[in-house]
């Protein structure tokens, strides 16, 4: 905050509550994740966009840098502790974020594609958290490789 020339009071005055600050941080994290994902997809061969997204999300680099990573993986357990009245806000941000990925998901219609991408993203966020428990880099890398294959095979069906 010193770099921004803000005091704690000056910073927090921009938000009406801790919940509003938490929502803003979650939303900004999703935007940052989307930026990285869009960049990865931009360089993907046509038809490999979904595989590229899975590869990016479950990469060792993404796993090893939680501060710069997915806010869903980092914060959803904390969101469950927040007042129920704000859960809908977080859910709407999550649905909006995953909706941009649904276009790469196979499925008979938009509803199916959206449902599948929300499940994929939820599963990968959990996988990322479990991978962060594995201290040995080689074992963590193997776990993420297995997970990438599993998720890509699962969404092709």
PDB file of N, CA and C in Angstrom, residues 40 44 48-63 120 124 128 144-145 147-149 151-152:
ATOM      1  N   UNK A  40      -2.858 -18.286 -23.511  1.00  0.00           N
ATOM      2  CA  UNK A  40      -2.492 -19.665 -23.855  1.00  0.00           C
ATOM      3  C   UNK A  40      -3.311 -20.161 -25.042  1.00  0.00           C
ATOM      4  N   UNK A  44      -2.752 -21.682 -29.215  1.00  0.00           N
ATOM      5  CA  UNK A  44      -3.079 -23.101 -29.374  1.00  0.00           C
ATOM      6  C   UNK A  44      -3.468 -23.404 -30.816  1.00  0.00           C
ATOM      7  N   UNK A  48      -7.382 -27.472 -30.407  1.00  0.00           N
ATOM      8  CA  UNK A  48      -6.681 -27.871 -29.184  1.00  0.00           C
ATOM      9  C   UNK A  48      -6.856 -26.854 -28.050  1.00  0.00           C
ATOM     10  N   UNK A  49      -7.828 -25.969 -28.179  1.00  0.00           N
ATOM     11  CA  UNK A  49      -8.003 -24.915 -27.187  1.00  0.00           C
ATOM     12  C   UNK A  49      -8.296 -25.481 -25.790  1.00  0.00           C
ATOM     13  N   UNK A  50      -9.206 -26.452 -25.714  1.00  0.00           N
ATOM     14  CA  UNK A  50      -9.565 -27.007 -24.415  1.00  0.00           C
ATOM     15  C   UNK A  50      -8.388 -27.750 -23.795  1.00  0.00           C
ATOM     16  N   UNK A  51      -7.692 -28.520 -24.584  1.00  0.00           N
ATOM     17  CA  UNK A  51      -6.511 -29.225 -24.083  1.00  0.00           C
ATOM     18  C   UNK A  51      -5.477 -28.219 -23.582  1.00  0.00           C
ATOM     19  N   UNK A  52      -5.299 -27.129 -24.296  1.00  0.00           N
ATOM     20  CA  UNK A  52      -4.354 -26.099 -23.895  1.00  0.00           C
ATOM     21  C   UNK A  52      -4.757 -25.469 -22.559  1.00  0.00           C
ATOM     22  N   UNK A  53      -6.062 -25.224 -22.381  1.00  0.00           N
ATOM     23  CA  UNK A  53      -6.544 -24.668 -21.120  1.00  0.00           C
ATOM     24  C   UNK A  53      -6.297 -25.634 -19.957  1.00  0.00           C
ATOM     25  N   UNK A  54      -6.577 -26.910 -20.185  1.00  0.00           N
ATOM     26  CA  UNK A  54      -6.350 -27.916 -19.152  1.00  0.00           C
ATOM     27  C   UNK A  54      -4.853 -28.005 -18.844  1.00  0.00           C
ATOM     28  N   UNK A  55      -4.042 -28.033 -19.903  1.00  0.00           N
ATOM     29  CA  UNK A  55      -2.587 -28.099 -19.711  1.00  0.00           C
ATOM     30  C   UNK A  55      -2.076 -26.894 -18.931  1.00  0.00           C
ATOM     31  N   UNK A  56      -2.582 -25.715 -19.244  1.00  0.00           N
ATOM     32  CA  UNK A  56      -2.157 -24.510 -18.538  1.00  0.00           C
ATOM     33  C   UNK A  56      -2.574 -24.574 -17.068  1.00  0.00           C
ATOM     34  N   UNK A  57      -3.845 -24.860 -16.842  1.00  0.00           N
ATOM     35  CA  UNK A  57      -4.385 -24.820 -15.487  1.00  0.00           C
ATOM     36  C   UNK A  57      -3.695 -25.837 -14.581  1.00  0.00           C
ATOM     37  N   UNK A  58      -3.442 -27.022 -15.104  1.00  0.00           N
ATOM     38  CA  UNK A  58      -2.829 -28.085 -14.307  1.00  0.00           C
ATOM     39  C   UNK A  58      -1.328 -28.197 -14.569  1.00  0.00           C
ATOM     40  N   UNK A  59      -0.708 -27.075 -14.863  1.00  0.00           N
ATOM     41  CA  UNK A  59       0.740 -27.068 -15.080  1.00  0.00           C
ATOM     42  C   UNK A  59       1.460 -26.957 -13.743  1.00  0.00           C
ATOM     43  N   UNK A  60       2.673 -27.418 -13.719  1.00  0.00           N
ATOM     44  CA  UNK A  60       3.498 -27.316 -12.524  1.00  0.00           C
ATOM     45  C   UNK A  60       3.713 -25.842 -12.155  1.00  0.00           C
ATOM     46  N   UNK A  61       3.887 -25.001 -13.152  1.00  0.00           N
ATOM     47  CA  UNK A  61       4.095 -23.575 -12.898  1.00  0.00           C
ATOM     48  C   UNK A  61       2.892 -22.950 -12.195  1.00  0.00           C
ATOM     49  N   UNK A  62       1.675 -23.237 -12.695  1.00  0.00           N
ATOM     50  CA  UNK A  62       0.467 -22.703 -12.067  1.00  0.00           C
ATOM     51  C   UNK A  62       0.326 -23.251 -10.651  1.00  0.00           C
ATOM     52  N   UNK A  63       0.607 -24.521 -10.486  1.00  0.00           N
ATOM     53  CA  UNK A  63       0.506 -25.165  -9.179  1.00  0.00           C
ATOM     54  C   UNK A  63       1.474 -24.548  -8.176  1.00  0.00           C
ATOM     55  N   UNK A 120     -15.706 -29.371 -14.865  1.00  0.00           N
ATOM     56  CA  UNK A 120     -14.284 -29.493 -15.177  1.00  0.00           C
ATOM     57  C   UNK A 120     -13.479 -28.523 -14.318  1.00  0.00           C
ATOM     58  N   UNK A 124     -10.742 -29.451 -11.473  1.00  0.00           N
ATOM     59  CA  UNK A 124      -9.340 -29.044 -11.626  1.00  0.00           C
ATOM     60  C   UNK A 124      -8.878 -28.175 -10.463  1.00  0.00           C
ATOM     61  N   UNK A 128      -5.746 -29.103  -8.182  1.00  0.00           N
ATOM     62  CA  UNK A 128      -4.648 -28.174  -7.939  1.00  0.00           C
ATOM     63  C   UNK A 128      -4.332 -28.083  -6.444  1.00  0.00           C
ATOM     64  N   UNK A 144       0.020 -34.143 -11.654  1.00  0.00           N
ATOM     65  CA  UNK A 144      -0.601 -33.170 -12.561  1.00  0.00           C
ATOM     66  C   UNK A 144      -0.697 -33.714 -13.981  1.00  0.00           C
ATOM     67  N   UNK A 145       0.311 -34.440 -14.433  1.00  0.00           N
ATOM     68  CA  UNK A 145       0.265 -35.073 -15.766  1.00  0.00           C
ATOM     69  C   UNK A 145      -0.893 -36.056 -15.846  1.00  0.00           C
ATOM     70  N   UNK A 147      -3.568 -36.064 -14.030  1.00  0.00           N
ATOM     71  CA  UNK A 147      -4.814 -35.303 -13.945  1.00  0.00           C
ATOM     72  C   UNK A 147      -5.159 -34.664 -15.294  1.00  0.00           C
ATOM     73  N   UNK A 148      -4.166 -34.103 -15.968  1.00  0.00           N
ATOM     74  CA  UNK A 148      -4.421 -33.494 -17.288  1.00  0.00           C
ATOM     75  C   UNK A 148      -4.992 -34.527 -18.250  1.00  0.00           C
ATOM     76  N   UNK A 149      -4.396 -35.697 -18.273  1.00  0.00           N
ATOM     77  CA  UNK A 149      -4.883 -36.756 -19.157  1.00  0.00           C
ATOM     78  C   UNK A 149      -6.301 -37.163 -18.761  1.00  0.00           C
ATOM     79  N   UNK A 151      -8.687 -35.449 -17.165  1.00  0.00           N
ATOM     80  CA  UNK A 151      -9.688 -34.434 -17.471  1.00  0.00           C
ATOM     81  C   UNK A 151      -9.889 -34.287 -18.978  1.00  0.00           C
ATOM     82  N   UNK A 152      -8.840 -34.345 -19.737  1.00  0.00           N
ATOM     83  CA  UNK A 152      -9.020 -34.211 -21.184  1.00  0.00           C
ATOM     84  C   UNK A 152      -9.794 -35.397 -21.734  1.00  0.00           C
TER      85      UNK A 152
END
